[in-house]
mmCIF file of C-alpha atoms and ligand atoms in Angstrom:
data_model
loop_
_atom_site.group_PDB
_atom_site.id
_atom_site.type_symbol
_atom_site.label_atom_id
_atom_site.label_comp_id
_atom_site.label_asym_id
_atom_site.label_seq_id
_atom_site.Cartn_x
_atom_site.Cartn_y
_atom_site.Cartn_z
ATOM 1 C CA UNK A 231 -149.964 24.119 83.725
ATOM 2 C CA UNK A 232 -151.017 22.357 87.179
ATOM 3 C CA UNK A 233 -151.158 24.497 90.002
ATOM 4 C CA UNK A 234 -149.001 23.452 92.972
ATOM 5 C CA UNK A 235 -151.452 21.820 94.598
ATOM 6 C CA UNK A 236 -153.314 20.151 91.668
ATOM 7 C CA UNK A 237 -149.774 18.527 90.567
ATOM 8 C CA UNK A 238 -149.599 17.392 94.456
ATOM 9 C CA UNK A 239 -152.987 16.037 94.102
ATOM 10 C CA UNK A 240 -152.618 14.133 90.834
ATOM 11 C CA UNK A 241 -148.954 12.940 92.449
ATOM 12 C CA UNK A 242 -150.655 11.169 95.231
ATOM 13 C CA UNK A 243 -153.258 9.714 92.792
ATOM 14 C CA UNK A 244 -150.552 8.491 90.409
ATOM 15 C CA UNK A 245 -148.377 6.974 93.582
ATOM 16 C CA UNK A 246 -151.666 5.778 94.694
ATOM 17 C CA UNK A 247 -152.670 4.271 91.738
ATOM 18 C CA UNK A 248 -149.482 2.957 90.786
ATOM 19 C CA UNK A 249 -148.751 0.878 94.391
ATOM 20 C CA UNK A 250 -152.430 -0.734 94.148
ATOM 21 C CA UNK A 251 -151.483 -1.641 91.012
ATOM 22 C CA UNK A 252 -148.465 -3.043 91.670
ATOM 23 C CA UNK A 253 -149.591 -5.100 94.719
ATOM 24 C CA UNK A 254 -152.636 -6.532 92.785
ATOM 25 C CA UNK A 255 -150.298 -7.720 89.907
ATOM 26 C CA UNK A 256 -147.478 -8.549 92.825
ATOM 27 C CA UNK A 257 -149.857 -10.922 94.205
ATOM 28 C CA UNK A 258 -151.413 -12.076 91.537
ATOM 29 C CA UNK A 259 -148.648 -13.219 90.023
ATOM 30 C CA UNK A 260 -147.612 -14.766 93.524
ATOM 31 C CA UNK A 261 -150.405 -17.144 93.604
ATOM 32 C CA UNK A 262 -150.010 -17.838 89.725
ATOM 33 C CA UNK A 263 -146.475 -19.087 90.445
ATOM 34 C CA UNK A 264 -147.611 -20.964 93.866
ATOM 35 C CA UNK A 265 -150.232 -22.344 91.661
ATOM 36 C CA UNK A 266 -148.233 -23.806 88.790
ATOM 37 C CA UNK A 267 -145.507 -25.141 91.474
ATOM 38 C CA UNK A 268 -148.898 -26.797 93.532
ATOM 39 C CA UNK A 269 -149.812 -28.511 90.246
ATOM 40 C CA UNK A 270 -146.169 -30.532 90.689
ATOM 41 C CA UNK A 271 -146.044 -31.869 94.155
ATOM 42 C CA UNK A 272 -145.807 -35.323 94.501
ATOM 43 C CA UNK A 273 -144.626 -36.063 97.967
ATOM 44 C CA UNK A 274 -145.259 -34.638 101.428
ATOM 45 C CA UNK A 275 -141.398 -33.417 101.424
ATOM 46 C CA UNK A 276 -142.139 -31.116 98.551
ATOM 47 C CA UNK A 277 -144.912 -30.211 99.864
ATOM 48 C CA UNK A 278 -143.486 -29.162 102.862
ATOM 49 C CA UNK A 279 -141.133 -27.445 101.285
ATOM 50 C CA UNK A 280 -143.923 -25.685 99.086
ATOM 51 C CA UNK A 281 -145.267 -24.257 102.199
ATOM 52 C CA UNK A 282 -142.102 -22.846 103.653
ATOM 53 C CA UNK A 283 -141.337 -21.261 100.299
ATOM 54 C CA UNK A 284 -144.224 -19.253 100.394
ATOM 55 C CA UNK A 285 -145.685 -19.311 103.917
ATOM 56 C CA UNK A 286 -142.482 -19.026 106.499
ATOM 57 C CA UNK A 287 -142.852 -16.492 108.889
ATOM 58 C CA UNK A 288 -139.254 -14.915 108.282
ATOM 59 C CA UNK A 289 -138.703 -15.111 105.039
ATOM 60 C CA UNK A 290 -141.773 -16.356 102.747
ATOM 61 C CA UNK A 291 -142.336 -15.004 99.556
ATOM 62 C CA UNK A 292 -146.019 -14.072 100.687
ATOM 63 C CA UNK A 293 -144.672 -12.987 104.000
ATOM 64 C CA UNK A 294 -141.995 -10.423 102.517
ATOM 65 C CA UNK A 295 -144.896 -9.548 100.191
ATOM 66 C CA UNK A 296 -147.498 -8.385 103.285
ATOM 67 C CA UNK A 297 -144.568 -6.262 104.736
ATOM 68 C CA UNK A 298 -144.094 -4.435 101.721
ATOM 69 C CA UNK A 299 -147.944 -3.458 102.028
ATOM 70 C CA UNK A 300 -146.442 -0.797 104.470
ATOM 71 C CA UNK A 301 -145.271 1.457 101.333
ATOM 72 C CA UNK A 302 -149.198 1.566 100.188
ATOM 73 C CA UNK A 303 -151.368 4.398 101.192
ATOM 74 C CA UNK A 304 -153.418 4.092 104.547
ATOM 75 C CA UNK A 305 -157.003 4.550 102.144
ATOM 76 C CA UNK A 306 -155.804 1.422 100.010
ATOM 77 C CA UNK A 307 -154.919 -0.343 103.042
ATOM 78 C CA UNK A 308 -158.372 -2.184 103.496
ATOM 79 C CA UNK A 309 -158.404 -3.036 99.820
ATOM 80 C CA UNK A 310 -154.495 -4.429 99.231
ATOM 81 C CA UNK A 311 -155.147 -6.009 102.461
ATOM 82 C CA UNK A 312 -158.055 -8.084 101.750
ATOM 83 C CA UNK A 313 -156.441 -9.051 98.558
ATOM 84 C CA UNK A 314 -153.548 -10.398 99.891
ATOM 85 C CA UNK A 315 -155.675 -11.920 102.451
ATOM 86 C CA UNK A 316 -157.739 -13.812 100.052
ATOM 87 C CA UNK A 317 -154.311 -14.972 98.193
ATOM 88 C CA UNK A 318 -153.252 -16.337 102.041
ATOM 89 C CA UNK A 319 -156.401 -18.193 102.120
ATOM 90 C CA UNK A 320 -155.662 -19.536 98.837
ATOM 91 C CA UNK A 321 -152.689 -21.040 99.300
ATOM 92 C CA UNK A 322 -153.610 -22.514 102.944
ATOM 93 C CA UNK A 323 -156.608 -24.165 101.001
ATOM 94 C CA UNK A 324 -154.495 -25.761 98.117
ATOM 95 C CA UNK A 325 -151.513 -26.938 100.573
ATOM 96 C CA UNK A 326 -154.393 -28.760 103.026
ATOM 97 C CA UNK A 327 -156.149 -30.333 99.575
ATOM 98 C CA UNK A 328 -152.420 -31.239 98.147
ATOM 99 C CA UNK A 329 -151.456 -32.822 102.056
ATOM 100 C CA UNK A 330 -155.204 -34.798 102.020
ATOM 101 C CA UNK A 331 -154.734 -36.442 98.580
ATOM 102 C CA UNK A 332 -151.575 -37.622 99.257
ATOM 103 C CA UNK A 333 -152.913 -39.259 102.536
ATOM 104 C CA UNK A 334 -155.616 -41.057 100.447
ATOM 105 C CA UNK A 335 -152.967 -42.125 98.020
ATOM 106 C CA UNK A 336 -150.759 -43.439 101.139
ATOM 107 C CA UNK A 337 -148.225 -43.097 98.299
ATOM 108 C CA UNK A 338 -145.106 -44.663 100.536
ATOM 109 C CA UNK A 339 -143.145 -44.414 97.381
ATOM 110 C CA UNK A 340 -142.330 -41.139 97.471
ATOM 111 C CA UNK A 341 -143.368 -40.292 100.900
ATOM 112 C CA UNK A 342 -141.103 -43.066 102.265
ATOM 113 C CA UNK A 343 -138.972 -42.562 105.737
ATOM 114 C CA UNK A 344 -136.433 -45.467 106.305
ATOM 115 C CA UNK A 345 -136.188 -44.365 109.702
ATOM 116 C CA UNK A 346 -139.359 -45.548 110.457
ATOM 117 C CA UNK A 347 -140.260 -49.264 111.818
ATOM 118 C CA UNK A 348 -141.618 -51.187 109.123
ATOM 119 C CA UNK A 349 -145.718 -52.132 109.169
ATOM 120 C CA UNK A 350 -145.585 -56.270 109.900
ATOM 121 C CA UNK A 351 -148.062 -57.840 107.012
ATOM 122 C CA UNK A 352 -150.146 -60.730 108.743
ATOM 123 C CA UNK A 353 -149.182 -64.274 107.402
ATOM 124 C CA UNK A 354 -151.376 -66.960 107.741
ATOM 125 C CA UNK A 355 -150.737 -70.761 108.431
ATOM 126 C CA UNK A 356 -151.795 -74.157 107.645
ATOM 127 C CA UNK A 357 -154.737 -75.467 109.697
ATOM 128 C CA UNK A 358 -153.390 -77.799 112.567
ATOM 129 C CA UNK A 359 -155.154 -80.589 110.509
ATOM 130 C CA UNK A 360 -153.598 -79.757 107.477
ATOM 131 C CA UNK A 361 -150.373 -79.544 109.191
ATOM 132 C CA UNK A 362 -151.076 -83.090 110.849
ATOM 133 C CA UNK A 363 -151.816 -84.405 107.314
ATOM 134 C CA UNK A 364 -148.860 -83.058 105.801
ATOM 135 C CA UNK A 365 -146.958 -84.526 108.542
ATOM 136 C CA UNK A 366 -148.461 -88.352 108.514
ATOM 137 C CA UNK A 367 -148.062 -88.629 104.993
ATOM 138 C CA UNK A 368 -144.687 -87.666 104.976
ATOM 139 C CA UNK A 369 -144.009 -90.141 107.295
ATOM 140 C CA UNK A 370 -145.401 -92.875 105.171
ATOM 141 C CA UNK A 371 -144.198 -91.996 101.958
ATOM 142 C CA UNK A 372 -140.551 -92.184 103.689
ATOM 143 C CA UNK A 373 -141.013 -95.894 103.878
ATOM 144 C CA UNK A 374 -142.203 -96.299 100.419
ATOM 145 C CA UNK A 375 -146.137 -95.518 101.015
ATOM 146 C CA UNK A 376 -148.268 -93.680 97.501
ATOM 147 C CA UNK A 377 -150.689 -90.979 98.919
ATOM 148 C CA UNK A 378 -154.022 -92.004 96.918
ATOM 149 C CA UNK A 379 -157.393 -90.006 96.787
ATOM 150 C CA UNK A 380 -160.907 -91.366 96.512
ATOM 151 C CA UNK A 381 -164.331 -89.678 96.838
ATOM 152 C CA UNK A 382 -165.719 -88.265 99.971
ATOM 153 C CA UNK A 383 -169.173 -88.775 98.424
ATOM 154 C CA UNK A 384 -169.054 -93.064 97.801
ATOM 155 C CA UNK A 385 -171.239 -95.751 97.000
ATOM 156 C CA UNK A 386 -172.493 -98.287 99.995
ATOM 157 C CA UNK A 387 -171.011 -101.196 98.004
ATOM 158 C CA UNK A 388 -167.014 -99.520 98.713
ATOM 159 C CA UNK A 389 -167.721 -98.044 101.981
ATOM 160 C CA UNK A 390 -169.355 -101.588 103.744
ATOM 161 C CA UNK A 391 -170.498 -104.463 100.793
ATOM 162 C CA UNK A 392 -166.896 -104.835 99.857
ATOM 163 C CA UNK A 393 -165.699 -104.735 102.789
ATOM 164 C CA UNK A 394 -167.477 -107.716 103.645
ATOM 165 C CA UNK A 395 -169.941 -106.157 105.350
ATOM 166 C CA UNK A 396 -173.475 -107.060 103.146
ATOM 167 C CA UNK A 397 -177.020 -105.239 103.141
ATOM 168 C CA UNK A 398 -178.350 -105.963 106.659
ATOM 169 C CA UNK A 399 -175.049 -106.999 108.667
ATOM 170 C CA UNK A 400 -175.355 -105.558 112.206
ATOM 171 C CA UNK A 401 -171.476 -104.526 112.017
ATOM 172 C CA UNK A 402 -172.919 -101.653 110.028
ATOM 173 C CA UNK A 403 -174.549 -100.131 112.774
ATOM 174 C CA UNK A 404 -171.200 -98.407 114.470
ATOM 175 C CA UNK A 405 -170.447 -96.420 111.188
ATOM 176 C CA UNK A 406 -173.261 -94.191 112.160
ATOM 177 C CA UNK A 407 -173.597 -92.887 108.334
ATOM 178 C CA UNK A 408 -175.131 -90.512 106.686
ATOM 179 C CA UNK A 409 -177.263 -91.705 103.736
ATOM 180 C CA UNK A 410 -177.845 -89.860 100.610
ATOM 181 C CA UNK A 411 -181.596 -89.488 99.673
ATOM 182 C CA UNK A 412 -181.256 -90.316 95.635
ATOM 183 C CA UNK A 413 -182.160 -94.234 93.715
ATOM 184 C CA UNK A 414 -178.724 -95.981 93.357
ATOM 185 C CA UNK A 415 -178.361 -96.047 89.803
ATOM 186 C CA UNK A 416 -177.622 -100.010 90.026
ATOM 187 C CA UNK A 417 -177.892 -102.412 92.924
ATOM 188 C CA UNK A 418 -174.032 -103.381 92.939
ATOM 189 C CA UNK A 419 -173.045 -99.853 93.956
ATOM 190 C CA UNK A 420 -176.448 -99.640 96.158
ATOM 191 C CA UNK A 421 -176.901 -96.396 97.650
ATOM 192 C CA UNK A 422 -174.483 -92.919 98.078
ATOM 193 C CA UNK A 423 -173.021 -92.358 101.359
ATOM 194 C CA UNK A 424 -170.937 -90.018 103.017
ATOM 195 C CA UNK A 425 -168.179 -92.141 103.140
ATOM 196 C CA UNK A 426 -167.661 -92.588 107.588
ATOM 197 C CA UNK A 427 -164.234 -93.694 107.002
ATOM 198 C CA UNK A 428 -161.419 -94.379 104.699
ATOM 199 C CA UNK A 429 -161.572 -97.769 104.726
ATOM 200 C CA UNK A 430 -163.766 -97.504 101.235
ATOM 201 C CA UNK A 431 -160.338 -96.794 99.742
ATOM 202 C CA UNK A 432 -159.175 -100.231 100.085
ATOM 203 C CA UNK A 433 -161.295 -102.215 97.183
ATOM 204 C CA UNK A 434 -160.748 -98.880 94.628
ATOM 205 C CA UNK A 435 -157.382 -99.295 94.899
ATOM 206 C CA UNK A 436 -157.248 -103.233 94.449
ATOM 207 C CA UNK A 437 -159.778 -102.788 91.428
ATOM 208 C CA UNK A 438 -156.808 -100.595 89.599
ATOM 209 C CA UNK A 439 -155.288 -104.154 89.361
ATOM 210 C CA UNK A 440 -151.963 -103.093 90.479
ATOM 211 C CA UNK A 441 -149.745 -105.114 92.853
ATOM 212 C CA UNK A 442 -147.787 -104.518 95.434
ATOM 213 C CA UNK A 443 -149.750 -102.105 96.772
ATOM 214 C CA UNK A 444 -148.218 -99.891 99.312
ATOM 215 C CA UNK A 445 -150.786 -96.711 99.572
ATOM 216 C CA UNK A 446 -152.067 -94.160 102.384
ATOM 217 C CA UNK A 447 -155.820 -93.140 101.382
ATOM 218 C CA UNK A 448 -156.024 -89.672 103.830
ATOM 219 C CA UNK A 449 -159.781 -87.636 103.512
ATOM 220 C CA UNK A 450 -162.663 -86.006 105.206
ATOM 221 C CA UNK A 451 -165.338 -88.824 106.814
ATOM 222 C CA UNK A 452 -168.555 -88.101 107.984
ATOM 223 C CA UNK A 453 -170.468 -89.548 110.624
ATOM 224 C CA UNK A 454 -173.713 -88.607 112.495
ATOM 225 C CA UNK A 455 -172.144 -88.007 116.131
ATOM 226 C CA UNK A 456 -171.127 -84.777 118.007
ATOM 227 C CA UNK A 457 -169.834 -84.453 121.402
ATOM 228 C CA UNK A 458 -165.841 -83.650 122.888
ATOM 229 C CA UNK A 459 -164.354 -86.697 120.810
ATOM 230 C CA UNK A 460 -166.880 -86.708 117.852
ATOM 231 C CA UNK A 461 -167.265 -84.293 114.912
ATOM 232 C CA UNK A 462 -169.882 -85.227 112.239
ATOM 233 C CA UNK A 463 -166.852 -83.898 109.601
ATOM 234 C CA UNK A 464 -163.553 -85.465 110.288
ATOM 235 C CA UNK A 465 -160.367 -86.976 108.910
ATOM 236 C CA UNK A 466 -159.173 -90.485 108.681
ATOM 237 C CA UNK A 467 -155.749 -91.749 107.451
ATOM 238 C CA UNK A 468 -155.953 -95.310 105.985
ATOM 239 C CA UNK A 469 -152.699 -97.735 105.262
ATOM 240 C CA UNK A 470 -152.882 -100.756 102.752
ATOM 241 C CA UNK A 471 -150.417 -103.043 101.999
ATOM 242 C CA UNK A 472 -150.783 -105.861 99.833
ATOM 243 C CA UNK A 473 -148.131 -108.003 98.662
ATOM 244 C CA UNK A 474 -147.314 -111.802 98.714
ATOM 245 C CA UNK A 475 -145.694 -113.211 102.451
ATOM 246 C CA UNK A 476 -147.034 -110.024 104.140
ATOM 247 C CA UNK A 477 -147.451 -111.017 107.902
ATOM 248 C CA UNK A 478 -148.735 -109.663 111.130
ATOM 249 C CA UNK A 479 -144.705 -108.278 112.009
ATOM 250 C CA UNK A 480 -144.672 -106.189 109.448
ATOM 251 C CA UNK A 481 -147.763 -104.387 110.036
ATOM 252 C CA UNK A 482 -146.974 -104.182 113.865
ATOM 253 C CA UNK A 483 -143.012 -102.726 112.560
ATOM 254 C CA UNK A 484 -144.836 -100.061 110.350
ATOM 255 C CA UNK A 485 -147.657 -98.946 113.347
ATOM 256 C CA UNK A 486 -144.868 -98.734 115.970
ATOM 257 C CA UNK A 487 -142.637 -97.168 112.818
ATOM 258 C CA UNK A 488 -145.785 -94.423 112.685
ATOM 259 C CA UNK A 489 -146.132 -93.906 116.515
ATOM 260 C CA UNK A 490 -142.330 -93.342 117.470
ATOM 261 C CA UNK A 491 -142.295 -90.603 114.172
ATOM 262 C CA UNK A 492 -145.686 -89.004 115.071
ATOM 263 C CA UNK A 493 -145.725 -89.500 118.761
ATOM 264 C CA UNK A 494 -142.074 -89.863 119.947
ATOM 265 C CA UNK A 495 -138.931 -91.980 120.237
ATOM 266 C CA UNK A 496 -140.388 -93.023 124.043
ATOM 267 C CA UNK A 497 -143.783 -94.036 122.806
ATOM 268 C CA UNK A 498 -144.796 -97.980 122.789
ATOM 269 C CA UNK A 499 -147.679 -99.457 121.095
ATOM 270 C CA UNK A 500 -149.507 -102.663 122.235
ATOM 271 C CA UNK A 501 -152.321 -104.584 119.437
ATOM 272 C CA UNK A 502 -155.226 -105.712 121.422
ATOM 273 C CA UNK A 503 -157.587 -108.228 119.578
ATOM 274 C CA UNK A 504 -160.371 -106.867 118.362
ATOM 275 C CA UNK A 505 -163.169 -107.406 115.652
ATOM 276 C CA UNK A 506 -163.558 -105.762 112.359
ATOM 277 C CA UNK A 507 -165.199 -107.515 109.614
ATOM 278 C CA UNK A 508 -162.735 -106.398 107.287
ATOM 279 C CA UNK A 509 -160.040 -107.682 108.968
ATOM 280 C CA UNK A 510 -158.986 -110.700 109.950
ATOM 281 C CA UNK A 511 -157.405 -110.888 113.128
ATOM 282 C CA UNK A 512 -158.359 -107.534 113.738
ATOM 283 C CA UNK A 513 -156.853 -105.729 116.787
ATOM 284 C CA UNK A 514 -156.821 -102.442 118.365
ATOM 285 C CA UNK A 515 -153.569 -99.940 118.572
ATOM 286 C CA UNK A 516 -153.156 -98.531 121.980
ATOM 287 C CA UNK A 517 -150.147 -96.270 122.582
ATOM 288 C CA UNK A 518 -148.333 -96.300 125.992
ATOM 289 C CA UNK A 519 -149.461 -93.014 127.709
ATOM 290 C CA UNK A 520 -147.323 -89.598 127.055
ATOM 291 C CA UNK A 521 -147.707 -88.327 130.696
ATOM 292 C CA UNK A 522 -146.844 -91.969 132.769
ATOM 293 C CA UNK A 523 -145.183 -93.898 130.243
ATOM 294 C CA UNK A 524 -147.150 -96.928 130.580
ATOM 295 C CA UNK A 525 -147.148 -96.810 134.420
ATOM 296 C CA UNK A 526 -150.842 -95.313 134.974
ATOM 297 C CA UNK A 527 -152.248 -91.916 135.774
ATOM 298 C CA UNK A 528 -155.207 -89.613 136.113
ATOM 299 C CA UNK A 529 -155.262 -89.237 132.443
ATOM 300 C CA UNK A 530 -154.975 -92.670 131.063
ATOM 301 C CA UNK A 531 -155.919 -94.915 134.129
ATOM 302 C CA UNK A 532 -154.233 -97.970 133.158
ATOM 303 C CA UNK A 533 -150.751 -96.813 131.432
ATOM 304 C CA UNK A 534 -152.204 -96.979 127.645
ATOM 305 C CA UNK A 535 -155.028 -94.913 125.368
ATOM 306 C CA UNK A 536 -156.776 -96.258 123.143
ATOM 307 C CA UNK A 537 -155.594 -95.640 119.424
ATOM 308 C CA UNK A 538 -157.283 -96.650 116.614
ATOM 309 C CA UNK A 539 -158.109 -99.975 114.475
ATOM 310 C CA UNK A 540 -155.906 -102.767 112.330
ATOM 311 C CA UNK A 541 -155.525 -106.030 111.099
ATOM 312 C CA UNK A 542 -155.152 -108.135 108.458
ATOM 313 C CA UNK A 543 -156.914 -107.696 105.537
ATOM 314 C CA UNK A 544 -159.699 -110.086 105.097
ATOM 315 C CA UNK A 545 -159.848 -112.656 102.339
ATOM 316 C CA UNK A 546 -163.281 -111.462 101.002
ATOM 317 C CA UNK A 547 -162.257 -107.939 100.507
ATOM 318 C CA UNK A 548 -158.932 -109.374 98.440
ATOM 319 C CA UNK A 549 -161.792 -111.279 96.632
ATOM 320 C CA UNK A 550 -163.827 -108.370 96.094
ATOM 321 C CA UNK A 551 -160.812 -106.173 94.833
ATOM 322 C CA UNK A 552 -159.718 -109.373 92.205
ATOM 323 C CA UNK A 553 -157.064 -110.280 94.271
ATOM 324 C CA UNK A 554 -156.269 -114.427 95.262
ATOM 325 C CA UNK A 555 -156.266 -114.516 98.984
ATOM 326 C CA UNK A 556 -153.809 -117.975 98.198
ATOM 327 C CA UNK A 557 -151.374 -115.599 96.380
ATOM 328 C CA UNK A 558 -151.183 -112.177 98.090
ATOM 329 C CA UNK A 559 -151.825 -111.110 101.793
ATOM 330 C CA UNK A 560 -151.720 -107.676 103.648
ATOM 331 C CA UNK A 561 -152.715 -105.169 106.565
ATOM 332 C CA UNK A 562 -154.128 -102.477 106.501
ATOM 333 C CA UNK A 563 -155.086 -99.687 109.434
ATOM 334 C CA UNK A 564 -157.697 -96.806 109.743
ATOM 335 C CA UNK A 565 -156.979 -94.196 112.088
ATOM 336 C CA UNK A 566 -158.872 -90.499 112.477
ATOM 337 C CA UNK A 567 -156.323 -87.682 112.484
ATOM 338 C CA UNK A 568 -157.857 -85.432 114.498
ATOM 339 C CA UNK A 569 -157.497 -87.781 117.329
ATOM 340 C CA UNK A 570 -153.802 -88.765 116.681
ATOM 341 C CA UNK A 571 -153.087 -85.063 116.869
ATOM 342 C CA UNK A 572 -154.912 -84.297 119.590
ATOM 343 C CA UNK A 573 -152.739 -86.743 121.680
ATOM 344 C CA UNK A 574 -149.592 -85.553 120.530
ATOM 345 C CA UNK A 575 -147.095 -84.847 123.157
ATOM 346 C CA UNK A 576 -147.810 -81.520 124.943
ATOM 347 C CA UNK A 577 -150.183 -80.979 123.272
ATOM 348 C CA UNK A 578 -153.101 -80.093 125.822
ATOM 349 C CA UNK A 579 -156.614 -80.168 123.119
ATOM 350 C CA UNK A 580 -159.725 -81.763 125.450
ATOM 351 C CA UNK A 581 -162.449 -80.826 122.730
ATOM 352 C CA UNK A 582 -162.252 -82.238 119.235
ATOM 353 C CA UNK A 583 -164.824 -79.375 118.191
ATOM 354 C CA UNK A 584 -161.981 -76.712 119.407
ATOM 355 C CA UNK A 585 -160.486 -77.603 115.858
ATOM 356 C CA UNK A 586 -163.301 -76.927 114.396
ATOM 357 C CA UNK A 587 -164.632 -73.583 115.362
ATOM 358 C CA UNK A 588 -162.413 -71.186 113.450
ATOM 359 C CA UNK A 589 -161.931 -69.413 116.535
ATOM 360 C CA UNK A 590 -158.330 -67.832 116.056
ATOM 361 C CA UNK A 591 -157.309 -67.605 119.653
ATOM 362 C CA UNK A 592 -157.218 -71.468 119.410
ATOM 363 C CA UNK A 593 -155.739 -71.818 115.626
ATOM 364 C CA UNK A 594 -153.455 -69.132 116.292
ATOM 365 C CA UNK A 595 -151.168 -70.871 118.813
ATOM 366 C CA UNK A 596 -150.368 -74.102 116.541
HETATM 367 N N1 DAH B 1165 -162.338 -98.199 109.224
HETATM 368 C C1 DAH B 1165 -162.267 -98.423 110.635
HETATM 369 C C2 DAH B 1165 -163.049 -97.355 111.371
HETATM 370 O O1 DAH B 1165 -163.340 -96.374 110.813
HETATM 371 C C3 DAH B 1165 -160.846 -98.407 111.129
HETATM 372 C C4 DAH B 1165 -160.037 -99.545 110.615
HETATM 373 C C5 DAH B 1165 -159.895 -100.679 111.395
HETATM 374 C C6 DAH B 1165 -159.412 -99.459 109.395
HETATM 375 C C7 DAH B 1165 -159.162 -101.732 110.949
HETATM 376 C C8 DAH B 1165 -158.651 -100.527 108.932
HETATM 377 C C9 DAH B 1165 -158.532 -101.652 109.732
HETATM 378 O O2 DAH B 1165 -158.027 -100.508 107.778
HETATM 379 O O3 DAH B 1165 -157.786 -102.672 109.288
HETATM 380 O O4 DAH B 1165 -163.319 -97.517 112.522
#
């Protein structure tokens, strides 16, 4: 038999005992449950939720947990409390790991709030050369003109032999072209060039022995020159027409055709004679000026800027393409399209490199 105050004694143990006990397993078994329920989040909303469960200052399960620590003796105080302590830390630990991987993730599937604005996802654009290409050759195919390609890197004998312009002919000089350092493989073809204009198209496409021909030949050219109107890397667009009874009408009808499109309804052209060896006559496109209409100004001076080149097609290239100058006739017209766009209406581009320099405060805006 316990005396009174021995069964008092082992009372207290037992109580004592028993409420460590329980809180130990109590919390235990807390942070095994917040655990397994950790394991399933998937989305800051449940995670949110997670914490409030557990963590909310009224009514928490770990909250309601702590104030039941009051029924445990003052001795085991310390102990329960660090416990339940170190379970507090616990949870705080997992819910910041939980909230950091979903960041990483960015999973906006399941963290996704309609209210919120949506991000804007940069597009991109055609170059304003591009876009300028796209445009003339839509033009030209609308009246019936083939887009054709032919090679950047050429032979001498398309880009000036052919086009009656032999070895040694002074008219070579303004072509400014860059040579390729490598033996021609025959002496028809002569050396490889960068082609310096489009031009080299013309004899190609007569070789494919195909008549009428009605084509636009539109590609880089290279020339050695660099200053506000000169890029050593830029684009030409190239008309030929061949066909029998084609006169000088028609190819003035399809340049102003090209200008009123490209430029506007209010633009006029004028053909000044000129001299290509290529053509014969040749003349010069002028356009009437976009700010004065023809009447003069700062800008143009007299009323009219200076466009590109055309003319008839001379009777040595048809020759050198297999085609009887007594049977079939044609024009044909070489213009770079940097410069066309550049005098677009409105459109205010001084410096040809501008197009050039990927800068995307410039690109940006067209
Ligand atoms: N190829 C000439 C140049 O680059 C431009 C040209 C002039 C092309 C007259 C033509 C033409 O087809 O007929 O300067």
């Amino acid at each position: 038999m316990l005396t009174k105050s021995q069964f008092w004694d082992y009372n207290s143990y037992i109580t004592k005992l028993f409420s460590l006990k329980k809180m130990k397993a109590k919390l235990e078994a807390l942070k095994k449950e917040f655990n397994d329920e950790a394991e399933k989040i998937k989305s800051l909303v449940d995670l949110e939720s997670l914490e409030n469960k557990y963590l909310s200052r009224k009514s928490g399960v770990l909250t309601l947990l702590m104030k039941e620590m009051k029924s445990v003796p003052k001795e085991e105080m310390p102990a329960v409390g660090k416990l339940a302590n170190e379970v507090k830390q616990f949870l705080t630990n997992k819910l910041e790991t939980i909230k950091s991987n979903l960041g990483n993730k960015n999973n906006s599937d399941t963290a996704f709030d309609p209210t919120l604005p949506g991000t804007e996802q940069p597009v991109g654009h055609l170059h304003m050369v591009s876009q300028a290409i796209r445009e003339i050759s839509g033009i030209f195919e609308d009246i019936g003109f083939q887009r054709e390609r032919y090679p950047e890197v050429e032979w001498d004998y398309y880009g000036f032999e052919a086009l009656n312009m032999p070895a040694g002919h002074p008219a070579r000089d303004e072509w400014e072209t860059f040579f390729i350092d490598r033996e021609p493989i025959n002496k028809k073809l002569g050396q490889r060039i960068l082609t310096p204009h489009t031009s080299s198209g013309q004899v190609r496409e007569m070789e494919k022995g195909e008549l009428p021909i009605r084509m636009t030949n539109i590609s880089k050219t290279y020339r050695r020159q660099i200053d506000a109107s000169h890029s050593p890397m830029f684009h030409q667009f190239e008309g030929l027409v061949i066909d029998k009874d084609i006169n000088i009408s028609h190819l003035k009808g399809t340049v102003e055709y090209f200008v009123k499109r490209f430029f506007g309804e209010d633009r006029e052209i004028r053909l000044r004679p000129h001299h290509f060896q290529f053509t014969e006559p040749s003349f010069e496109v002028d356009i009437s000026c976009g700010v004065c209409h023809g009447k003069g100004c700062k800008l143009c001076k007299e009323g009219w800027l200076e466009l590109a080149g055309a003319g008839m097609v001379h009777p040595n290239v048809l020759k050198a393409g297999g085609i009887d100058p007594k049977v079939y006739s044609g024009f044909a017209f070489g213009w770079g399209v940097e410069r066309c766009y550049m005098m677009k209406s409105g459109l205010n581009i001084d410096d040809i490199r501008l197009l050039y320099k990927n800068d995307l405060r410039v690109i940006n805006q067209f």
